[in-house]
Coordinates of C-alpha atoms in Angstrom, one line a residue:
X1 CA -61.1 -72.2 -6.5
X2 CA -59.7 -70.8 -3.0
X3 CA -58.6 -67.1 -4.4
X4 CA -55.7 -64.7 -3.8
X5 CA -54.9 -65.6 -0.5
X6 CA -52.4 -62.7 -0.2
X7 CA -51.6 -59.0 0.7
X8 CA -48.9 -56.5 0.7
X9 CA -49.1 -57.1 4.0
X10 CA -49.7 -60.4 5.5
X11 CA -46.4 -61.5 4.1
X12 CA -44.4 -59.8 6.4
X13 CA -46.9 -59.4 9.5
X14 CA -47.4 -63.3 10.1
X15 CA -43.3 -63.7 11.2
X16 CA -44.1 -60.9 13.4
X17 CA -46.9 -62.6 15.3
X18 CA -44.8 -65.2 15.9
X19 CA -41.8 -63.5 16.5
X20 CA -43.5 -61.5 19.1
X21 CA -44.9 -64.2 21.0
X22 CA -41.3 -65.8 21.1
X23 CA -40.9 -67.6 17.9
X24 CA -40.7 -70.1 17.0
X25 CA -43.5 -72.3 18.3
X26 CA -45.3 -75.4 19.3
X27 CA -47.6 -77.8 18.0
X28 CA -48.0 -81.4 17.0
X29 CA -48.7 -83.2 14.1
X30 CA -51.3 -80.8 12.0
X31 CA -54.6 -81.0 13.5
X32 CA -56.8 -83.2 11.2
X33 CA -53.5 -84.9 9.3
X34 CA -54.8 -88.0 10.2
X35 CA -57.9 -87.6 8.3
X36 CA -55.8 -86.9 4.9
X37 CA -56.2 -89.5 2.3
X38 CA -53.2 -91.7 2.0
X39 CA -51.4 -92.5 -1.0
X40 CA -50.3 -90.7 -4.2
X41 CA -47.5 -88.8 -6.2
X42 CA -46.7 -84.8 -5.6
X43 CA -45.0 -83.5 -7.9
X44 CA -43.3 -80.0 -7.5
X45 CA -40.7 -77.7 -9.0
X46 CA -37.4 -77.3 -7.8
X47 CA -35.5 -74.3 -9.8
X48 CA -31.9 -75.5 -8.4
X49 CA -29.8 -78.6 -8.1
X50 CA -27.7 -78.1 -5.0
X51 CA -24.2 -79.3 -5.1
X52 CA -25.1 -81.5 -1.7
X53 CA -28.3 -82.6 -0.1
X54 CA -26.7 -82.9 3.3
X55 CA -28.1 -79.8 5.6
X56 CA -26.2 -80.6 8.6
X57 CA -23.0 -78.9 6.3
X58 CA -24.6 -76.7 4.7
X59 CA -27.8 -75.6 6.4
X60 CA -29.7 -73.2 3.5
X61 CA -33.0 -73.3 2.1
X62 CA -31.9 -75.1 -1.6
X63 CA -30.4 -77.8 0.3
X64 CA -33.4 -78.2 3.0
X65 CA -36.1 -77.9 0.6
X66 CA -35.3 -81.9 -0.7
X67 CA -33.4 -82.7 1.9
X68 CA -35.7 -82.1 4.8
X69 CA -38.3 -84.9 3.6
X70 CA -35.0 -87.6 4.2
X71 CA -33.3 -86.0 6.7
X72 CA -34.5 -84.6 10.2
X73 CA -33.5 -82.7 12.9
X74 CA -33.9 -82.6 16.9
X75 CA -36.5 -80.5 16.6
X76 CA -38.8 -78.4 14.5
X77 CA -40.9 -75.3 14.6
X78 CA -44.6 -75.3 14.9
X79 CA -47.6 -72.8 14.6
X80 CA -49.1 -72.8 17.9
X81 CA -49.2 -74.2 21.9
X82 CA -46.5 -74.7 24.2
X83 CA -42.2 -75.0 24.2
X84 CA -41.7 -73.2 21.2
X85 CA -41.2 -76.6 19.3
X86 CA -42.3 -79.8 18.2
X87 CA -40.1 -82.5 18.8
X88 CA -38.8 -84.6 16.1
X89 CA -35.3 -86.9 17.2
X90 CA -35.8 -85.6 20.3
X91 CA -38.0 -86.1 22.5
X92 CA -37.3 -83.7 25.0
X93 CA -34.6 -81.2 25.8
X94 CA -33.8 -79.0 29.3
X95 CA -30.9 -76.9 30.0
X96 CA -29.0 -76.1 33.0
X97 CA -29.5 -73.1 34.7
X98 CA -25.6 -71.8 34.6
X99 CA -25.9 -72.3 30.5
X100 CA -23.5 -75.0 30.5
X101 CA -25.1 -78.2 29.6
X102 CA -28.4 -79.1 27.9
X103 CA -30.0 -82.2 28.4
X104 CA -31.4 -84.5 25.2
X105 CA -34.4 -87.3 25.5
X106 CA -34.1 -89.2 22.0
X107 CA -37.0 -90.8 19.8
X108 CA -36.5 -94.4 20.7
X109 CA -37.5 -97.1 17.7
X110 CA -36.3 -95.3 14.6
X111 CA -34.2 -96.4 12.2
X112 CA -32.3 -95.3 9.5
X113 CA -33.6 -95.5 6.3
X114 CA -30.8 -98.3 5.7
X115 CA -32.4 -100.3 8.7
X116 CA -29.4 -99.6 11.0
X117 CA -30.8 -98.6 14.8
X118 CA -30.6 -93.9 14.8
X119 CA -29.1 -93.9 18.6
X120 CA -27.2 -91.1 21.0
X121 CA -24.2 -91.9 19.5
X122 CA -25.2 -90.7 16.0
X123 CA -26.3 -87.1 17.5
X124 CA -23.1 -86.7 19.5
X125 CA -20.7 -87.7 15.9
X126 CA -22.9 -85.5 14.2
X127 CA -22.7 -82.4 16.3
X128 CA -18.9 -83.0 17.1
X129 CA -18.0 -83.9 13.5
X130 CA -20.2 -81.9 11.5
X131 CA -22.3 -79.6 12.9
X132 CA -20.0 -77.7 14.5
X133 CA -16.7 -78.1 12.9
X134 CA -17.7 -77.8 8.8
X135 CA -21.9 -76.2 9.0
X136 CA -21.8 -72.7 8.1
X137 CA -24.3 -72.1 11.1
X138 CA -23.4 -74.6 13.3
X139 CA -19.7 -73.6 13.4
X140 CA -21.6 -70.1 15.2
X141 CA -24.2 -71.7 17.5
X142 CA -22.1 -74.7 18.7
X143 CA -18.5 -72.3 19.0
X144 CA -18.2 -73.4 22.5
X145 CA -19.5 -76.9 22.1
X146 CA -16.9 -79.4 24.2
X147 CA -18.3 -82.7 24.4
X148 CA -21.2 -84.7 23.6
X149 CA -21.9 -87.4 26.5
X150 CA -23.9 -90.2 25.7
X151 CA -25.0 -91.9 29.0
X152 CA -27.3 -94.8 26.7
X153 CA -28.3 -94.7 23.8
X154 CA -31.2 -92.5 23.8
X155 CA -29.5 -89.7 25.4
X156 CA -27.1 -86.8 24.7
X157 CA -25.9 -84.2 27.0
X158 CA -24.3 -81.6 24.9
X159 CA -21.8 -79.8 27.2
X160 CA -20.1 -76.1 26.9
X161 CA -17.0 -75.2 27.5
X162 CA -18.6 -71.4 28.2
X163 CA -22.7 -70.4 29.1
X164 CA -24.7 -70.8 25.8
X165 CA -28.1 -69.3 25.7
X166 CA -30.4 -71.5 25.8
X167 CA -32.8 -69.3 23.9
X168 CA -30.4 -69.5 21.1
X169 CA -29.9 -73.4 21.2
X170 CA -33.8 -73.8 21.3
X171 CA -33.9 -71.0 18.3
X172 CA -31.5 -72.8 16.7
X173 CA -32.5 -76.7 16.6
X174 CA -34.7 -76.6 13.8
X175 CA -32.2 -75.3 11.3
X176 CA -28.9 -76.7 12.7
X177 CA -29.3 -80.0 13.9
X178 CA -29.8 -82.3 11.1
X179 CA -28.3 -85.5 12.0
X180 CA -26.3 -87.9 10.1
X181 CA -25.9 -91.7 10.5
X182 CA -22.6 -92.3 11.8
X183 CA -22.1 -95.7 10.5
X184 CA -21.8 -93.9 7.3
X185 CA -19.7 -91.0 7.7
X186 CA -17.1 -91.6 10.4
X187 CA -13.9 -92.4 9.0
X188 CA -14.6 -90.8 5.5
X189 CA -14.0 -87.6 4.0
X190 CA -17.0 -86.1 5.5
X191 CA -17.5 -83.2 2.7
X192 CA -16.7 -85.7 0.2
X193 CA -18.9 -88.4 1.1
X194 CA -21.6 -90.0 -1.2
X195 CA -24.3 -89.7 1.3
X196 CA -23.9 -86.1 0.7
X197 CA -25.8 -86.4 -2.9
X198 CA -27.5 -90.1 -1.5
X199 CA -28.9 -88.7 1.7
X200 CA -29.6 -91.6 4.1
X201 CA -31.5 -90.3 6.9
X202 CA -34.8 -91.0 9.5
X203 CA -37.4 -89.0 8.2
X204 CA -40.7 -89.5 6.0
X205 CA -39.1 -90.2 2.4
X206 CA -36.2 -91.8 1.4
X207 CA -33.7 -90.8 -1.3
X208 CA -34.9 -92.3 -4.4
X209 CA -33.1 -90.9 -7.5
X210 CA -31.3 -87.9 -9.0
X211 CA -31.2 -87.3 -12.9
X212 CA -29.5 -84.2 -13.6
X213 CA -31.6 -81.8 -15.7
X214 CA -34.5 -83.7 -15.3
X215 CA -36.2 -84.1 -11.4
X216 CA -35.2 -85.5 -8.0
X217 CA -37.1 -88.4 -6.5
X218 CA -38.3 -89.2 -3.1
X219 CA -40.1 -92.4 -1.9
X220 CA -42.2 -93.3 1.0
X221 CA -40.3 -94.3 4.3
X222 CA -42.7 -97.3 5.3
X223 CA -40.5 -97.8 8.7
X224 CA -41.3 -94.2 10.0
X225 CA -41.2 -93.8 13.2
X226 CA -44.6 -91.4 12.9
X227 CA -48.1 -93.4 13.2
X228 CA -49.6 -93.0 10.2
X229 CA -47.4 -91.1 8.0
X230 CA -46.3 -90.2 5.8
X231 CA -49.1 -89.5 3.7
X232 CA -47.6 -89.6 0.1
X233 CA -46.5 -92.5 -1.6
X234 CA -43.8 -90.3 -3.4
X235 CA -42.3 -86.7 -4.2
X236 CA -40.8 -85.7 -7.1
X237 CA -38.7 -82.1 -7.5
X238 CA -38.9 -81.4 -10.6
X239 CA -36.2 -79.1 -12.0
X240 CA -37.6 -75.7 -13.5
X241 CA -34.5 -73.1 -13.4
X242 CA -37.1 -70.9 -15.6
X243 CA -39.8 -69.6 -13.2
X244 CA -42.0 -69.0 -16.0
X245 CA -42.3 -72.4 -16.8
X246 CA -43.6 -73.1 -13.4
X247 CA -46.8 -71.1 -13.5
X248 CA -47.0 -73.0 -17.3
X249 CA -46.4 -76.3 -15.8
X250 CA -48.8 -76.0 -12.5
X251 CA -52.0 -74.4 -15.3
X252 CA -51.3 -77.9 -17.2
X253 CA -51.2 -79.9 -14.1
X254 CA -47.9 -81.3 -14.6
X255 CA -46.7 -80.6 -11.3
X256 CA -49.1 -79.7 -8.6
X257 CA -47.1 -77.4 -6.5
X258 CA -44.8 -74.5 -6.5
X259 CA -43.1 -73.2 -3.5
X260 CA -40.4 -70.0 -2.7
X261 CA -42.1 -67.9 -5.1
X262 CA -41.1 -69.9 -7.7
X263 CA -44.4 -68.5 -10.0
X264 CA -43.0 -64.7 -10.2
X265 CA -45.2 -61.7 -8.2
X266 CA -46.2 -60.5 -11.9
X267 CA -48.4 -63.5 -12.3
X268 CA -49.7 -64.2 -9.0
X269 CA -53.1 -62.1 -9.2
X270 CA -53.6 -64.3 -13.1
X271 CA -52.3 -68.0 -11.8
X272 CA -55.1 -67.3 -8.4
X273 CA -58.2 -66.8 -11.1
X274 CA -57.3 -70.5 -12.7
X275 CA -59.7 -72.9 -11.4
X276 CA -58.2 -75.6 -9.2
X277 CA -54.8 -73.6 -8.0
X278 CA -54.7 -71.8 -4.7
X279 CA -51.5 -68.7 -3.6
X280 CA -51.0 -69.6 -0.1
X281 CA -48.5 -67.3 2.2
X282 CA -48.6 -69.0 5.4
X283 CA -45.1 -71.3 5.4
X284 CA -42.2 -68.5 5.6
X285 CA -43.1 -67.0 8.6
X286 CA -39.3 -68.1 9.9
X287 CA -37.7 -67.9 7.0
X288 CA -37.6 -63.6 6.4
X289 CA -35.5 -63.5 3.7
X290 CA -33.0 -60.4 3.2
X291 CA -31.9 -58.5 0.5
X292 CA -28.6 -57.5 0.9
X293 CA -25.4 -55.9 -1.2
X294 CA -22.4 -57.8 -0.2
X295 CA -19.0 -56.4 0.1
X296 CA -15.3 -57.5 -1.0
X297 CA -13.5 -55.3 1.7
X298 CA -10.3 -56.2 -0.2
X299 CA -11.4 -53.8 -2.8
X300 CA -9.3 -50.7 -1.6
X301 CA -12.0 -48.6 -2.7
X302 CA -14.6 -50.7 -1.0
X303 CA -12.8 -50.4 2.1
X304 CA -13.3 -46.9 2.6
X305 CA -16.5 -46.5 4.5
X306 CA -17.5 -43.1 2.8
X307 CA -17.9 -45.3 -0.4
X308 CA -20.2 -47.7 1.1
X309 CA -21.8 -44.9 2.7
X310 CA -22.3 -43.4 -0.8
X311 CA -23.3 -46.8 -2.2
X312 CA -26.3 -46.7 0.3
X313 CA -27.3 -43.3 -0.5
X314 CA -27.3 -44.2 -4.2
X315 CA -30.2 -47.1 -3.8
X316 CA -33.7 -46.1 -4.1
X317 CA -35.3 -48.9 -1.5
X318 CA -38.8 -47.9 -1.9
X319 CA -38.3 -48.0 -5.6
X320 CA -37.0 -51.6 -5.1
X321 CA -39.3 -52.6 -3.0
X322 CA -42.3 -51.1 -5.9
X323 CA -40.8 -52.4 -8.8
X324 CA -38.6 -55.3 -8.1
X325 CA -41.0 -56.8 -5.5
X326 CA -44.3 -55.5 -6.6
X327 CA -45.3 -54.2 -2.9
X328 CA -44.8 -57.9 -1.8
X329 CA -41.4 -56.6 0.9
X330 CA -40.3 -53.9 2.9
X331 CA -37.3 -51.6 3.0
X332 CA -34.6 -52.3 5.5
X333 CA -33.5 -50.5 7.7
X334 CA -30.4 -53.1 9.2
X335 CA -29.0 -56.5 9.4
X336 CA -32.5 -57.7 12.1
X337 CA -35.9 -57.4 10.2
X338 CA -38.2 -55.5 11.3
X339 CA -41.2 -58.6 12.0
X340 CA -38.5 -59.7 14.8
X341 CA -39.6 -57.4 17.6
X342 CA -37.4 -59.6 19.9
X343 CA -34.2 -58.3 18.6
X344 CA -35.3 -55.5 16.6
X345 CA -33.5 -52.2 17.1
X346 CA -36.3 -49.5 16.1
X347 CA -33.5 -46.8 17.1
X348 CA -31.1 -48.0 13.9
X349 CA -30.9 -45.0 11.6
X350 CA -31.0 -45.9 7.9
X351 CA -29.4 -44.4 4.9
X352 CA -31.7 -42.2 3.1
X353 CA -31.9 -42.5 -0.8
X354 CA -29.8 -38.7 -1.3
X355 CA -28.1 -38.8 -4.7
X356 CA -26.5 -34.9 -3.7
X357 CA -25.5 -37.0 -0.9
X358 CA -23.6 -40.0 -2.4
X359 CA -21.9 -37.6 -5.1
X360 CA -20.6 -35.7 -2.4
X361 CA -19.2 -38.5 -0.2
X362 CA -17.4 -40.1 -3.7
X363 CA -15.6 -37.0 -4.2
X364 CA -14.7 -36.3 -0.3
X365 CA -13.5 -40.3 -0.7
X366 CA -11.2 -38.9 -3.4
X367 CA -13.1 -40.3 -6.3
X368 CA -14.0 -37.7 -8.7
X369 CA -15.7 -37.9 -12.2
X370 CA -13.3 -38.4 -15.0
X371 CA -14.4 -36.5 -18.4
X372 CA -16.4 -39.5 -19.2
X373 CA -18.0 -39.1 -16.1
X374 CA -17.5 -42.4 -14.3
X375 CA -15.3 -42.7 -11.1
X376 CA -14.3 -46.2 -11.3
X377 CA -15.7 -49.4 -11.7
X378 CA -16.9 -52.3 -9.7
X379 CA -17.4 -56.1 -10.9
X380 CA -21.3 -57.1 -9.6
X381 CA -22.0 -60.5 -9.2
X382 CA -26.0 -60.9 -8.7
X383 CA -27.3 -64.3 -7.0
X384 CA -28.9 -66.5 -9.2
X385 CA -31.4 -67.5 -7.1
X386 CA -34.4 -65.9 -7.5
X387 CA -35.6 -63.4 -10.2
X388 CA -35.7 -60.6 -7.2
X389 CA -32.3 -60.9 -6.8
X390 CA -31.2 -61.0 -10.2
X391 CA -34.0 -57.3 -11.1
X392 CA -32.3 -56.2 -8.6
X393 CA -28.9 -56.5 -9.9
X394 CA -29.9 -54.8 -13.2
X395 CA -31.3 -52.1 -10.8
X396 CA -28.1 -51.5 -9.0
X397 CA -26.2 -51.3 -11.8
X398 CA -27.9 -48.3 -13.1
X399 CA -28.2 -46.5 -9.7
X400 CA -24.8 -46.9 -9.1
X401 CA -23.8 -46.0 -12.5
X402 CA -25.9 -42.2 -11.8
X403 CA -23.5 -41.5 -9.4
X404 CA -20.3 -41.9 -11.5
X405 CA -19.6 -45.7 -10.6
X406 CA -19.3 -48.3 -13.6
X407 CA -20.6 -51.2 -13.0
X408 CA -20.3 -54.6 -14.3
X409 CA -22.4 -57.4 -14.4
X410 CA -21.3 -61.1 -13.9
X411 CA -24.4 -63.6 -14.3
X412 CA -23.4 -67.1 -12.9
X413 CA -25.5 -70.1 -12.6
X414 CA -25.7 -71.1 -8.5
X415 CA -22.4 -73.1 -8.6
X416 CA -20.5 -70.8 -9.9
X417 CA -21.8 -67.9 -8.1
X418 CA -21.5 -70.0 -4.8
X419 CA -17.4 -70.4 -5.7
X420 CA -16.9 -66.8 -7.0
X421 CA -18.6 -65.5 -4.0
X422 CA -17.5 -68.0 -0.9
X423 CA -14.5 -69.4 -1.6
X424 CA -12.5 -67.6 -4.6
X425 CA -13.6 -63.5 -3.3
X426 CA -13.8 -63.2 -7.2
X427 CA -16.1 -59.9 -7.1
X428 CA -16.3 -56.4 -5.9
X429 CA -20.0 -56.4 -5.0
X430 CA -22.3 -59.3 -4.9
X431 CA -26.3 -59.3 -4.1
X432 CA -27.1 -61.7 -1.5
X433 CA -30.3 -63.1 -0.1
X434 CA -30.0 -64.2 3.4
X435 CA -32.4 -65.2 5.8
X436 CA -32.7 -64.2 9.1
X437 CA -34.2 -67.1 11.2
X438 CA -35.3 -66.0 14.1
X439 CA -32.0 -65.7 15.9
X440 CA -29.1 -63.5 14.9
X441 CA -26.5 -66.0 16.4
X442 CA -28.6 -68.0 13.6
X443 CA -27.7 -66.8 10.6
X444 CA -26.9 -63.3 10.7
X445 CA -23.9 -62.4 13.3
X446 CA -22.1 -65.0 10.2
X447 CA -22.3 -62.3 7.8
X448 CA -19.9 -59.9 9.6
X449 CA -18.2 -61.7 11.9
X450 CA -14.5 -62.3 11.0
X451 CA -12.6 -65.2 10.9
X452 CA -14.7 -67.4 9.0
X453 CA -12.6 -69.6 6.9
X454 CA -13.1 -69.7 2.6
X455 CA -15.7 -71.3 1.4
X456 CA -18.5 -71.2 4.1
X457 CA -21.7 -70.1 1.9
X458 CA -23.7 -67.2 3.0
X459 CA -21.1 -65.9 5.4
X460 CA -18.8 -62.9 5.7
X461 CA -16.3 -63.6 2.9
X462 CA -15.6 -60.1 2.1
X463 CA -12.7 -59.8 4.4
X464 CA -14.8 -57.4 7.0
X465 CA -12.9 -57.5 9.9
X466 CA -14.1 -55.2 13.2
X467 CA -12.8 -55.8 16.6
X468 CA -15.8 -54.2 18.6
X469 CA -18.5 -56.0 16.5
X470 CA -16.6 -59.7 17.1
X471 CA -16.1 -58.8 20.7
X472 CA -20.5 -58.1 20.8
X473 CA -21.0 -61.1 18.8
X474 CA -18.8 -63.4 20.8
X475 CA -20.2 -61.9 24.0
X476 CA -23.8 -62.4 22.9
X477 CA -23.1 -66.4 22.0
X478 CA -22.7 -66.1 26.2
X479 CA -24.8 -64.3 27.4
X480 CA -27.8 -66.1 29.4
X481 CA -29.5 -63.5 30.3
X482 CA -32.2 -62.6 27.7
X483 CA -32.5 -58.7 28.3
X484 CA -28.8 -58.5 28.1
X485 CA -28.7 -60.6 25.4
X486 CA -30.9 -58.3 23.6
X487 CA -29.2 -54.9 24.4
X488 CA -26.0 -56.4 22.5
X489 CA -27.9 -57.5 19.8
X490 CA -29.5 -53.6 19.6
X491 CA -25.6 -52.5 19.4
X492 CA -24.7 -54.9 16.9
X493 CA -27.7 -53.4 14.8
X494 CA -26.0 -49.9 15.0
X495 CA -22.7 -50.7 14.5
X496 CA -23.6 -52.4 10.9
X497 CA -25.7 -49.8 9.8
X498 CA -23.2 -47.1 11.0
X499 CA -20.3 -49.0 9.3
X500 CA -21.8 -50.8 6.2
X501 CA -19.9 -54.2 6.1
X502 CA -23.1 -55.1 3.7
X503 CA -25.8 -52.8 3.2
X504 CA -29.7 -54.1 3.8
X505 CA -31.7 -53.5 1.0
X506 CA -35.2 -54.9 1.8
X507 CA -37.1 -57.8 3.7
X508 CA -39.7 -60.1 2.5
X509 CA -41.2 -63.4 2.5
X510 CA -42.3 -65.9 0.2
X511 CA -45.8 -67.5 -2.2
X512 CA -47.1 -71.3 -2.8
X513 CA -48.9 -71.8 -5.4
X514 CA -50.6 -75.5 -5.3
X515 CA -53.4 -77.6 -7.0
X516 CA -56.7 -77.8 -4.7
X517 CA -56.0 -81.0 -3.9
X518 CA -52.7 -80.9 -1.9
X519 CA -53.9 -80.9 1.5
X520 CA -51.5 -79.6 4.8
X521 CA -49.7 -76.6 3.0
X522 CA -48.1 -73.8 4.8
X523 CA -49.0 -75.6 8.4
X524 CA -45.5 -74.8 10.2
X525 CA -43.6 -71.2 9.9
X526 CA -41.1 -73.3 8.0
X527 CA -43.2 -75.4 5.7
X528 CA -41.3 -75.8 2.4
X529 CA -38.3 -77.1 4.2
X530 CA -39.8 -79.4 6.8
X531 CA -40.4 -82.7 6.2
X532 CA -44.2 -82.8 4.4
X533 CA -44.6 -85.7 6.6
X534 CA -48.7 -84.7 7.2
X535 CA -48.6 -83.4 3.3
X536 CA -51.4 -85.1 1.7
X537 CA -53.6 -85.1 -1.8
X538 CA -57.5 -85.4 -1.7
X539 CA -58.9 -88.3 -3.0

């Protein structure tokens, strides 16, 4: 049996090593992958059904964890060695020196998983069509994408209409680029399409099966383009919404692998004594995950920044972080997490937890106490995602409710929650789990930005709007130099904190818990939603 291999701490400090040294990173194929037996069925648990499987729309972790296996980006990130990345599609990529144009070498020989030839052409649709146009990240990071130029069919010059960093593109590929086969989606309703739920794609596994309820199933790609692999015959996801049935499920060997914390903290230092299962952390180092209390700006009272100010006072972070997460996450301090030192702003000042404090901002807002005691009241809509997010609503509710604000709690399952939240505004506070991936032009700067239309997941649909902040944002997405780059970044830290369009609750990162015998786990900072290509069981 392999142990606890976990801490309080080495959750959060592996991003940082790899942030520091200028994440993310380069390696090949997993060093001794070849050696993996061949052959064999994994079996894991999924606790969501996405409504699509196509990442290049909606690039988010639900979607990439079954996704990822059929469908593959440019480029992905890697432990260790140089570039920053290992190349997938592409081969190669360079970028001009004036920020204008960057240069793609395609992966000659593949084919798509329907036997039709993957080609420039198929890159260019899919970041012209898709990636920038409907993706909730790409529609940042490719803003001033003008053309795609395919010279042959094995390369593709992307071309800006203003300078694009290209420390953001580079940051960028592994989550944004997933391409789609063209011959498929141009001239449909892209959103609409049935590839959407039928992924057809280049990578390791094909698309095998969906039965609602029951499990998704993946099956071996025998035309991949990567000697050797994959390893696996097939995957199977099954679907566990109930995360105590996982731990139940992996100590009866009917699955053999549980990833995104899916066995809850509380039974983490029990599941590591059974013989046979191992708690691996390495795997999230990219993928710091946020706590954070959204905002409906709409809400006249929400749109008074005193409130939010009090809001902030009112939460208890190193209480949530001790109770909630068990020691496993840090407090927040803003919108870039602390294991980033590349864009961190150490300066940011943080909202104590001051009860006097938040009373007294409510009643300077013009909110006092009625004789029952309560101000006014707020609908909260909790994420469903994971059981952190959903303590923490039950947490909030009462911390809000000791300084005179009633509270209200909506539980939706994730499809609902997704509409309420993204596309009908239907709340007055939310709790949101975002991850910051290694970039804020990534996946953070969408959060507060303005302008972004209904129905974009995990974006600013609270109707924030600020003028300054969009101008930093906008000038950042063109900025080529990196120190200058980073000094905007360090004001857009300030002006969130100082203003509150959400408020940052905590940061942390994620468990596995596997059998013995799957081999390869947690080898890239972005294992569960990478392609598994090198995952193996022992013989």
């Amino acid at each position: 049996m392999a142990g606890l291999l976990i801490s309080r701490r080495n959750l959060l400090l592996g991003a940082g090593a790899l942030a520091a040294a200028g994440w993310p990173l380069r390696m090949a194929w997993a060093a001794g992958a070849e050696e993996a037996p061949r052959g064999g069925r994994l079996v894991v648990a999924a606790d969501s059904e996405p409504r699509t499987l196509n990442p290049a729309i909606v690039a988010s972790n639900g979607v990439f964890f079954i996704a990822s296996k059929v469908i593959e980006p440019l480029a992905e990130a890697m432990m260790d060695g140089e570039g920053g990345l290992a190349p997938r599609l592409a081969q190669s990529w360079e970028g001009s020196e004036d920020g204008l144009s960057i240069t793609f070498k395609l992966r000659e020989g593949v084919t798509w998983h329907d036997g039709e030839p993957f080609t420039s052409a198929d890159v260019a649709f899919s970041a012209m069509e898709v990636w920038k146009p409907l993706q909730n990240l790409g529609r940042v990071v490719f803003a001033n994408l003008d053309t795609v130029e395919t010279p042959d069919a094995h390369t593709a010059i992307f071309r800006f209409s203003a300078p694009t960093p290209i420390q953001l593109i580079r940051n960028a590929l592994p989550v944004v680029t997933s391409v789609l086969p063209k011959h498929l989606y141009e001239g449909t309703d892209i959103a609409a399409n049935p590839a959407n739920k039928a992924p057809v794609g280049t990578g390791p596994f094909k698309f095998a099966e969906h039965r609602p309820g029951e499990y998704y199933r993946l099956t071996r790609n025998d035309a991949y383009w990567g000697e050797g692999l994959p390893k696996l015959d097939e995957v199977i996801f099954r679907v566990l919404p109930d995360r105590a049935a996982a731990a139940s499920a992996l100590e009866a060997g009917e699955i053999q692998l549980a990833a995104f914390s899916q066995v809850p903290l509380v039974d983490l230092e029990r599941i590591a004594s059974v013989p046979g299962l191992k708690v691996v952390t390495e795997g999230y180092e990219a993928l710091t995950y946020q706590l954070v209390v959204e905002i409906n700006h709409r809400n006249e009272i929400l749109a008074d920044q005193k409130v939010r100010q009090a809001i902030s006072h009112a939460i208890d972070r190193d209480f949530v972080v001790d109770t909630v997460f068990l020691g496993y996450a840090q407090a927040a301090t803003g919108p870039v997490p602390q294991n980033a030192p590349q864009f961190y702003n150490p300066d940011v000042k943080p909202y104590s937890f001051d009860i006097e404090r938040a009373n007294r901002l409510l009643d300077d807002a013009g909110y006092p106490r009625g004789e029952d005691g309560k101000r006014f009241s707020l609908r909260l809509l909790p994420a469903p995602f994971f059981s952190e997010t959903r303590q923490f609503g039950d947490y909030l509710r009462q911390a809000l409710g000791k300084v005179g604000i009633d509270v209200t709690l909506v539980n939706n399952d994730t499809p609902a929650h997704l509409k309420a939240v993204y596309t009908d505004h239907d709340f007055d506070i939310a709790v949101g789990s975002p991850v910051f991936r290694g970039d804020p032009a990534i996946s953070t700067t969408i959060l507060v930005q303005s302008g972004i239309p209904d129905g974009v997941p995990f974006s600013n649909q609270g109707g924030y709007a600020n003028a300054e902040l969009d101008t930093i944002i906008d000038q950042a997405a063109e900025t080529i130099d990196t120190e200058a780059r980073t000094a905007l970044y360090n004001d857009f830290q300030r002006i969130v904190v100082e203003d509150l369009p959400l408020i940052n609750v905590a940061e942390w990162g994620f468990t596995t818990v596997a059998s013995d015998t799957v081999l390869n786990v947690g080898n890239n900072p972005r294992w569960p939603v990478s392609s598994w290509a090198d995952t193996a069981l022992a013989s």
